[in-house]
XYZ file of C-alpha atoms in Angstrom:
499
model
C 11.843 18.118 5.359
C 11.688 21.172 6.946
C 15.080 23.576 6.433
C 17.199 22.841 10.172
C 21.003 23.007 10.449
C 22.826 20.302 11.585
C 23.428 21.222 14.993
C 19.714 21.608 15.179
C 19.426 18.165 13.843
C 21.915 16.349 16.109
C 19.851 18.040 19.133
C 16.730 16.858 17.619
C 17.827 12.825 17.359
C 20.523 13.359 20.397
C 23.330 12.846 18.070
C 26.682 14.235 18.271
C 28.814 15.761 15.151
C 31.708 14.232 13.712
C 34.024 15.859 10.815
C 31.577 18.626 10.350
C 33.408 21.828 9.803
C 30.465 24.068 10.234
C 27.303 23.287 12.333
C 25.646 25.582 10.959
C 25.378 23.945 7.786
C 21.798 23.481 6.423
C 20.235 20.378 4.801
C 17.390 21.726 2.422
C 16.981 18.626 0.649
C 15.683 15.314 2.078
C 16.922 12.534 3.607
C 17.998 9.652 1.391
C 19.089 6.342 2.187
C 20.236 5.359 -0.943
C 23.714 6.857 -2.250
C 23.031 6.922 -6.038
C 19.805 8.740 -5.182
C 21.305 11.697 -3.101
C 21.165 15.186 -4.366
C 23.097 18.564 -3.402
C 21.318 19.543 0.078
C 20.376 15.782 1.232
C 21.055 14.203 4.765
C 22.260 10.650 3.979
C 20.956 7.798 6.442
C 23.830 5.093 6.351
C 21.663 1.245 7.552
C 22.925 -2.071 7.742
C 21.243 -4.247 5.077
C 21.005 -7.604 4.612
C 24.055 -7.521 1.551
C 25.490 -4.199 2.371
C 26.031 -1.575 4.800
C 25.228 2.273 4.305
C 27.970 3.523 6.418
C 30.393 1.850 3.595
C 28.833 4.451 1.360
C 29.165 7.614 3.444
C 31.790 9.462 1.221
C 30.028 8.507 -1.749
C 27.027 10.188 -0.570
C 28.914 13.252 0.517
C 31.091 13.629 -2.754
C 27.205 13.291 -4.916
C 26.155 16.328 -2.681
C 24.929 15.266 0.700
C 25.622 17.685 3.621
C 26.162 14.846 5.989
C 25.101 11.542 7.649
C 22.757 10.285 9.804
C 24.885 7.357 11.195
C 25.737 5.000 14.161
C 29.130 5.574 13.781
C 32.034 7.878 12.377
C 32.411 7.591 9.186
C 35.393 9.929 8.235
C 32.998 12.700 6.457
C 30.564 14.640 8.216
C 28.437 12.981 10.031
C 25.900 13.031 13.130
C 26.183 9.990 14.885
C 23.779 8.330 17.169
C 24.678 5.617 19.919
C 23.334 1.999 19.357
C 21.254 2.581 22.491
C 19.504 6.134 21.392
C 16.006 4.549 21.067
C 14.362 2.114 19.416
C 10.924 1.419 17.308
C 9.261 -1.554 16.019
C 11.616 -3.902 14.869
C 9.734 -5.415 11.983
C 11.706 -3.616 8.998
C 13.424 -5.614 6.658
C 16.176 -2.688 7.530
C 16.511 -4.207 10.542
C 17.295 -7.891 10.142
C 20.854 -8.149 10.254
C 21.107 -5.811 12.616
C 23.156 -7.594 14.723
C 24.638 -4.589 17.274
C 21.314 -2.249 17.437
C 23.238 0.561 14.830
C 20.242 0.173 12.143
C 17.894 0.474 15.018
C 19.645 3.647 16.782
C 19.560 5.107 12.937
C 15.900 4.917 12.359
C 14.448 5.793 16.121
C 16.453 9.062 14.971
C 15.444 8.928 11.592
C 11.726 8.841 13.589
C 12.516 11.758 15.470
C 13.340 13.895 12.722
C 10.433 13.108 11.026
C 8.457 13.982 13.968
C 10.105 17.314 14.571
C 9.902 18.247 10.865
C 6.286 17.389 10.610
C 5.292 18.913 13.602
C 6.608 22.575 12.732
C 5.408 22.208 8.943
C 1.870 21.645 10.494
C 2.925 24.905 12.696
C 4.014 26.740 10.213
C 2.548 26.429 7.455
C -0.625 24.360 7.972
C 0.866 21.127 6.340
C -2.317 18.195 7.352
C -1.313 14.994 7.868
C -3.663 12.043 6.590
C -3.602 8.580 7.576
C -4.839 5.529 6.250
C -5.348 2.003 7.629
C -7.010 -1.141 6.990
C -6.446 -5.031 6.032
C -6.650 -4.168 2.493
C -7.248 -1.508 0.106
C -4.551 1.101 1.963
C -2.232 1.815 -0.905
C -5.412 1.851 -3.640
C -6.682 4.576 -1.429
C -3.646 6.466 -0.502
C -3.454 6.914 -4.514
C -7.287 7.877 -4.629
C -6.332 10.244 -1.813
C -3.243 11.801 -3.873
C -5.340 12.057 -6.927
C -8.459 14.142 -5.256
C -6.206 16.039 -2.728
C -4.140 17.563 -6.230
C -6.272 19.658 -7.043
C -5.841 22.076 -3.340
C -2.300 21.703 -2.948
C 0.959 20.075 -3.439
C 0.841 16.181 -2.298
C 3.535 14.251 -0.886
C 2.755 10.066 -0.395
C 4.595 7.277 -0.377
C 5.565 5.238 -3.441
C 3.828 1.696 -3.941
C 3.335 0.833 -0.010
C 6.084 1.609 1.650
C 4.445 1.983 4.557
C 7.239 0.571 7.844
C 9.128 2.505 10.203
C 11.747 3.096 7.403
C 9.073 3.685 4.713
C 6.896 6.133 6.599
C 9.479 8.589 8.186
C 10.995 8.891 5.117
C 8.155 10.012 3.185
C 7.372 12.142 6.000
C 10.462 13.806 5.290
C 9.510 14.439 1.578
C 7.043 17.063 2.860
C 8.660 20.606 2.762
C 7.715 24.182 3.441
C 5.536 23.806 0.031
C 3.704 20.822 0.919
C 0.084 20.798 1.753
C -1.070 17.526 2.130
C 0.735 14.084 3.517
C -1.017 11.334 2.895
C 0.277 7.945 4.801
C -0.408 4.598 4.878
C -0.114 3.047 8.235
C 0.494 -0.858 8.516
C 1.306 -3.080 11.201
C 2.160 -6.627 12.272
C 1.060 -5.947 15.784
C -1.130 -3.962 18.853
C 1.406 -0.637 19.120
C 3.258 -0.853 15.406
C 0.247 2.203 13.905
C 0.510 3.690 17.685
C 3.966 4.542 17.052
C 3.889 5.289 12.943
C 1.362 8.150 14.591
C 3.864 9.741 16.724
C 6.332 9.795 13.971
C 4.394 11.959 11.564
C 0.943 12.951 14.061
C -2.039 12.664 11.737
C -4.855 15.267 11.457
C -7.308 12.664 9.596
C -7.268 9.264 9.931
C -9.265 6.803 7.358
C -9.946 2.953 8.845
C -10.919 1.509 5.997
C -11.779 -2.610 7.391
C -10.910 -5.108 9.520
C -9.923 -8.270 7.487
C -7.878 -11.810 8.121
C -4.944 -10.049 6.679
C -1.436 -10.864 9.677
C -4.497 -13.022 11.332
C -1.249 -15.307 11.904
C 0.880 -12.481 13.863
C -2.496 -10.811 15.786
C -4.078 -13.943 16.814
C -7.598 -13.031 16.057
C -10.032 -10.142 14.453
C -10.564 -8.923 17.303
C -6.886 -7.975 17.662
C -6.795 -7.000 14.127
C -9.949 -4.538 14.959
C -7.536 -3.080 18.268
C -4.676 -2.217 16.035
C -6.505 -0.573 13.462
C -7.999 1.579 16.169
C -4.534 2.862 17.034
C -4.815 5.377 14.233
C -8.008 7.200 15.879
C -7.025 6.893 19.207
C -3.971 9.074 18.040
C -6.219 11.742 16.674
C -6.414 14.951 18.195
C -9.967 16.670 19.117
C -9.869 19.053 16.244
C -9.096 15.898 13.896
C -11.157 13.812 11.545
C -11.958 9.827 11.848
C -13.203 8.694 8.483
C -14.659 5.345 9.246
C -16.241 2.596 7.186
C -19.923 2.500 7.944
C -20.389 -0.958 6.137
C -17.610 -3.191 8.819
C -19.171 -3.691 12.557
C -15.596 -3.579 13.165
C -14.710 -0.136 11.613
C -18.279 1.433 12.695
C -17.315 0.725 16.556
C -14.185 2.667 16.539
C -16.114 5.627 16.934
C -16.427 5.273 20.221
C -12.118 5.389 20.572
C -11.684 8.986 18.900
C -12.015 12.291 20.115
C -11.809 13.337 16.523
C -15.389 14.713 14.598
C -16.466 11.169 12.837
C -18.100 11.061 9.487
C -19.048 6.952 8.212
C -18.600 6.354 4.288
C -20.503 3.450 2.490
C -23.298 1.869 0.672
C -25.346 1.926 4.105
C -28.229 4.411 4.112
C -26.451 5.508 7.135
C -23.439 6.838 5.865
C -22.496 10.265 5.936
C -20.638 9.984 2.793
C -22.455 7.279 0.227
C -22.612 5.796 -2.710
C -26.257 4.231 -4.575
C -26.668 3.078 -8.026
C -23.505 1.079 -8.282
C -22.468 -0.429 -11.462
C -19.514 -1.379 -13.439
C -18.981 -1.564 -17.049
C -17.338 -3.906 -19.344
C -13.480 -3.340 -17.820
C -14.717 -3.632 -14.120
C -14.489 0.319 -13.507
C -17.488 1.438 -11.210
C -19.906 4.298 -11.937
C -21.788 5.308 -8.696
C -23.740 8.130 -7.522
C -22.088 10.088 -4.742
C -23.460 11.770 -1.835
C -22.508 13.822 0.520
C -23.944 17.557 2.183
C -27.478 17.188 1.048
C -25.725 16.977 -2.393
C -25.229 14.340 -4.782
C -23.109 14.050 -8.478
C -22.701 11.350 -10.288
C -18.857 9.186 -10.048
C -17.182 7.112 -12.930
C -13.690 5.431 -11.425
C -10.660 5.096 -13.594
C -9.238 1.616 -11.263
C -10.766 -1.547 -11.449
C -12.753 -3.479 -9.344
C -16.177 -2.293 -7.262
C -14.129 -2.669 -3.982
C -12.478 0.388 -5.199
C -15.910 2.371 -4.296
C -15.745 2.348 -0.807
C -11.554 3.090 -1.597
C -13.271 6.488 -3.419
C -15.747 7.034 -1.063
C -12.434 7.362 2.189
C -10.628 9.957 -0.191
C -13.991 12.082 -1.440
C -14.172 12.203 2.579
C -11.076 14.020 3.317
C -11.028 15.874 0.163
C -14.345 17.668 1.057
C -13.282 17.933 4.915
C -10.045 19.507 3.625
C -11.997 22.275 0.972
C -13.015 20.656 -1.827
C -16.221 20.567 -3.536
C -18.576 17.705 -4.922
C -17.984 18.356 -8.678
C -14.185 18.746 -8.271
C -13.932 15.127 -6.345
C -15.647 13.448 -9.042
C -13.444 14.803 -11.814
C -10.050 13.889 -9.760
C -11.728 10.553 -9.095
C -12.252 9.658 -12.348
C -8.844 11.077 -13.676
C -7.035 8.826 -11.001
C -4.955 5.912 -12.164
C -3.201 3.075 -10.760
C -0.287 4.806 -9.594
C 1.021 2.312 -7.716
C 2.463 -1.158 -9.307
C 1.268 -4.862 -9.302
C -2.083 -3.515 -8.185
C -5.088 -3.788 -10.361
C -3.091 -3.164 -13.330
C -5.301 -3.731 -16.394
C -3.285 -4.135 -19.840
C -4.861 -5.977 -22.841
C -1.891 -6.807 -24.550
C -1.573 -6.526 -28.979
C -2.807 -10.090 -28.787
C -6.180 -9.374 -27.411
C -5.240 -11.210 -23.922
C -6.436 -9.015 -20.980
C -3.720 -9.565 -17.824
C -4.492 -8.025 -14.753
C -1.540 -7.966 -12.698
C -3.252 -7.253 -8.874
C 0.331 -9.619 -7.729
C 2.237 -7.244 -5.418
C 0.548 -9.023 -2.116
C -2.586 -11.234 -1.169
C -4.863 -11.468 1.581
C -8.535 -13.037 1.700
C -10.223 -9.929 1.076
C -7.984 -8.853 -1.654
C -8.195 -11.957 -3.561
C -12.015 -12.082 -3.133
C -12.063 -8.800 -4.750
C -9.751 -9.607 -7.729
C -11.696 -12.714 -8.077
C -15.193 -10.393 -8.667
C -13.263 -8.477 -11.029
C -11.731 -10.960 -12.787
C -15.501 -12.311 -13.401
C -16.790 -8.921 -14.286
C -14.008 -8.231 -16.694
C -14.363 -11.667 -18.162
C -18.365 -11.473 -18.548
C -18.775 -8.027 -20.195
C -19.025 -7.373 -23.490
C -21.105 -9.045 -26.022
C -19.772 -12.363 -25.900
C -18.383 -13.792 -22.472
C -14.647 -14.340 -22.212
C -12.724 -17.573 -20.788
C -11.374 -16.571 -17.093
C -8.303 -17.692 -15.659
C -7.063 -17.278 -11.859
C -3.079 -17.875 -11.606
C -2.979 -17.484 -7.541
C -0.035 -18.632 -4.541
C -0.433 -18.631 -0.903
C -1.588 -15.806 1.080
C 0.898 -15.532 3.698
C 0.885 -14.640 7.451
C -2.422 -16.393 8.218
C -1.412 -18.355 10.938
C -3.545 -21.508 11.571
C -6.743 -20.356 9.890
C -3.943 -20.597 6.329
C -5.754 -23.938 5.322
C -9.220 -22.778 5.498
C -8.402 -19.153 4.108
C -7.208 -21.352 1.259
C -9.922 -23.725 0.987
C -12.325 -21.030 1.124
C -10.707 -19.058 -1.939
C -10.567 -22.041 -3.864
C -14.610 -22.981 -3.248
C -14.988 -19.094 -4.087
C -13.092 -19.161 -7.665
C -15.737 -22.072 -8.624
C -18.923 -20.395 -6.981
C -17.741 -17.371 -9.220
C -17.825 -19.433 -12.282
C -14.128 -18.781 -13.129
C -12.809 -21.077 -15.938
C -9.499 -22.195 -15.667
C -7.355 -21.938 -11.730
C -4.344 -22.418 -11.751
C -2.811 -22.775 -7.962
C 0.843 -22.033 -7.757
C 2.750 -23.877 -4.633
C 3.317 -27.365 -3.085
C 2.560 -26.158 0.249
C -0.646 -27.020 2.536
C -1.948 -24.002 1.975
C -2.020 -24.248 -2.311
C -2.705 -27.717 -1.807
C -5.853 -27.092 0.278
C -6.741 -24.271 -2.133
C -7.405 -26.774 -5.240
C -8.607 -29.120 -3.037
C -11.350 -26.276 -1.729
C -12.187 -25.910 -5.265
C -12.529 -29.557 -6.180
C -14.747 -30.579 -3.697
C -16.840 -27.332 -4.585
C -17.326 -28.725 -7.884
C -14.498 -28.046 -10.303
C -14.759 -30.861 -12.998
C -11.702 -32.095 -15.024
C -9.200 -29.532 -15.040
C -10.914 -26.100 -14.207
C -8.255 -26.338 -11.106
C -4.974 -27.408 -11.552
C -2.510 -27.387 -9.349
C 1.243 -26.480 -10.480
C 4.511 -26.686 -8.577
C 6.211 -23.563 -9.268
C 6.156 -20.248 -11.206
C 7.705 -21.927 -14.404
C 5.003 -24.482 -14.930
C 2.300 -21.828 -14.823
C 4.266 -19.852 -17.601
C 4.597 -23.182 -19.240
C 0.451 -24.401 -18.738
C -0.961 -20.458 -19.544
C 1.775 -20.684 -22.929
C 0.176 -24.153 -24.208
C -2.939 -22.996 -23.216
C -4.288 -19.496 -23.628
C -5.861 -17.676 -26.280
C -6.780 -14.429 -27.666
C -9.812 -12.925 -25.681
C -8.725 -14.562 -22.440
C -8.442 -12.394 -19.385
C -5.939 -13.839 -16.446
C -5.569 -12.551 -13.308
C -2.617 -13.104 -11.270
C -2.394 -13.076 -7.383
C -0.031 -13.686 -4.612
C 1.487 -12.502 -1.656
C 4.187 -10.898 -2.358
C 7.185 -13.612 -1.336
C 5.842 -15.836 -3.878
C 7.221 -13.211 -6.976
C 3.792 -14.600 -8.817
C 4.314 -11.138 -11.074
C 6.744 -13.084 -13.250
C 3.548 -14.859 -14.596
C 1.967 -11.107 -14.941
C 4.817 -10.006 -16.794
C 5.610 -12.746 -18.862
C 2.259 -12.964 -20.605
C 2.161 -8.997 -21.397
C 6.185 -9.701 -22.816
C 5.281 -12.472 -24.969
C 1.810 -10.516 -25.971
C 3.906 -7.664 -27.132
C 6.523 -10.256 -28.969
C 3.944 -11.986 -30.717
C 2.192 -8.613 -32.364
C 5.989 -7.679 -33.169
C 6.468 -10.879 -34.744
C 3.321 -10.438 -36.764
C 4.734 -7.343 -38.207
């Protein structure tokens, strides 16, 4: 964050000081809301958790080197403390749900405000530009794309895996300091207003809409809902701004019309802007594409998986070339840039010869579509196909369409030719899953339904061979990664025993 004292930052979040022998005391670090991560210079933000509180953990904070607290009440060290009633924001954090007297919500509508403030005069002073990035799916893939190709002009600050809430995203706001060039954010939300408000935290410059999925079709209701939310993040853009929108969704396309930002489209549509032709992938599901862009063109091989990750590249080349950069140095960061995030189209062959790709940190429909192509791509390369296997749970928040979003994955998994599904779950929505791919055509066992995590493990143990490449799915509640991680373990045991 940007350097303020902290009587500057009580009159910022309209907090008062408590124990603080000199106001003018300056927090140069960040702000930290976990104690055993605070360093000298910090500002410690003490929330209410579900199994602990952070105001129990003030002193600790202060004793590692924090100048003082952000907190709803005193906590016998320096502190600025902010009344219950201050202000509130979105209450969908998992932060928030024990929150039983409004102190974790007065805590983060001033842990907002800071981030504003601090944001605001970095962008003042010293031209920090704020990109955001929204969609159903693909956010966090591209907010690493975005990290990698921004690099090269400038120090990058973004968030780690998705944390992407009203706790998540002013607190990587805050990482940005007076050396910071670029922020790039992901903006989620369970609801019309949730990106509205993630804007006025930390006011974007650019904003990247990259579709309009099924993904919280339970919470919004409908697409068209879906498509309205999304739409917050160009509505918040200002007229000097940038709107990078995906020219391939109707949905995306039409938010052109809600921005007084310049727009430039990105796709495979000979209308883009920004476009890709000649799309391939080799034998690990990695694209190669030809990019174009200016009356220029240069040929693009991706380091991540999956040919869903072109459009991904195509939303970062975009803001790399409005912010500077030039054709040839996008396509080397693009094809330097990893999976930096985890659970997410992690591809490890393990000493066993069994490819795992671990995509299990969340699920939607157009996720697992996507994993479900790459899965087939991986499996099918080479000289000699490989067996497939699909170890997927429920998607969750998908309201009363779950069934049918289920149903329709499982008819998919067969239509793609995958060998072996396993479905992990009792509940409708796993049960109508391998029911969707029987009645597509699954013979004997191709789909198998299991009842928990432990009888995958158990079925993929008896079961798999060398050669084999599983992919493994979920949202995120289910913890399907165990599977993920147990088969790379007992991979790496097995060549160890071998020794």
């Amino acid at each position: 964050m940007i350097e303020m004292t902290l009587r500057e930052i009580a009159d910022v979040v309209g907090g008062e000081l408590h124990d603080v022998p000199d106001p003018q005391a300056r927090v140069t670090g960040s702000v930290e809301f976990d104690s055993r991560r605070i360093g000298s210079g910090d500002l410690f933000l003490a929330l209410p958790g579900a199994n602990s509180d952070g105001h129990d953990y003030a002193a600790t904070a202060v004793e590692a080197g924090a100048v003082a607290v952000l907190a709803a009440r005193p906590v016998g060290v320096p502190a600025i403390v902010v009344a219950p009633d201050a202000g509130t924001v979105p209450a969908t954090s998992v932060a928030l749900s024990h929150d039983g007297d409004g102190s974790g919500a007065a805590v983060l509508a001033a842990l907002a405000e800071l981030a504003r403030v601090s944001t605001e005069r970095l962008a003042e002073r010293t031209g920090l530009t704020v990109v955001g990035v929204t969609g159903s799916s693909g956010k966090t893939s591209t907010k690493d794309l975005l990290a990698a190709v921004l690099a090269p002009l400038g120090p990058v600050v973004a968030p780690p895996g998705s944390f992407n809430n009203e706790l998540g995203h002013p607190w990587t706001a805050l990482r940005a300091d007076a050396d910071t060039k670029f922020l790039a954010l992901e903006m989620s939300a369970r609801g019309v207003g949730h990106i509205a408000a993630l804007a006025r935290i930390a006011p974007p410059r650019i904003g990247v809409v990259l579709n309009v999925g099924t993904a919280h079709l339970g919470e919004f209701g409908s697409r068209e809902a879906i498509a309205q939310a999304k739409g917050e993040l160009v509505e918040a853009l200002p007229a000097d701004g940038l709107a990078v929108l995906n020219a391939d969704d109707p949905n995306v396309a039409a938010m052109a019309s809600r921005t007084r930002a310049r727009v430039v489209m990105v796709g495979l549509s000979g209308d883009a802007d920004i476009r890709a032709t000649d799309v391939t992938t080799d034998d690990q599901a990695r694209a190669r594409f030809t990019l174009h862009a200016g009356g220029e063109s240069v040929p693009v091989r991706l380091a991540v998986h999956g040919e869903h990750q072109v459009g991904n590249a195509l939303s970062a080349a975009a803001v790399a070339l409005e912010c500077g950069a030039d054709l040839d140095t996008v396509a080397k960061a693009l094809a330097g840039a990893t999976a930096a995030s985890v659970r997410r189209m992690d591809v490890r062959t393990t000493p066993d010869g069994i490819t795992v790709i671990n995509d299990s940190y969340n699920a939607n429909p157009d996720s697992v579509r996507a994993a479900l192509k790459a899965l087939v791509t991986l499996a099918k390369a080479g000289p000699e196909p490989r067996r497939s296997w699909a170890v997927l749970g429920e998607m969750g928040e998908l309201g009363d369409t779950s069934v049918i979003e289920h149903d329709a994955i499982g008819r998919l998994a067969v239509r793609l030719d995958v060998d072996r599904l396993i479905v992990v779950g009792t509940g409708r929505p796993s049960r109508g899953m391998h029911q969707g791919a029987v009645m597509e055509g699954s013979w004997g066992e191709e789909s198998i339904l299991v009842p928990d995590i432990s009888a995958a493990i158990a079925l993929l143990d008896d079961e798999i061979a060398a050669g084999d490449v599983v992919l493994v799915k979920a949202s995120k509640a289910v913890g399907l990664w165990a599977v993920a991680e147990h088969l790379t373990r007992a991979g790496e045991g097995s060549s160890e025993a071998a020794r």
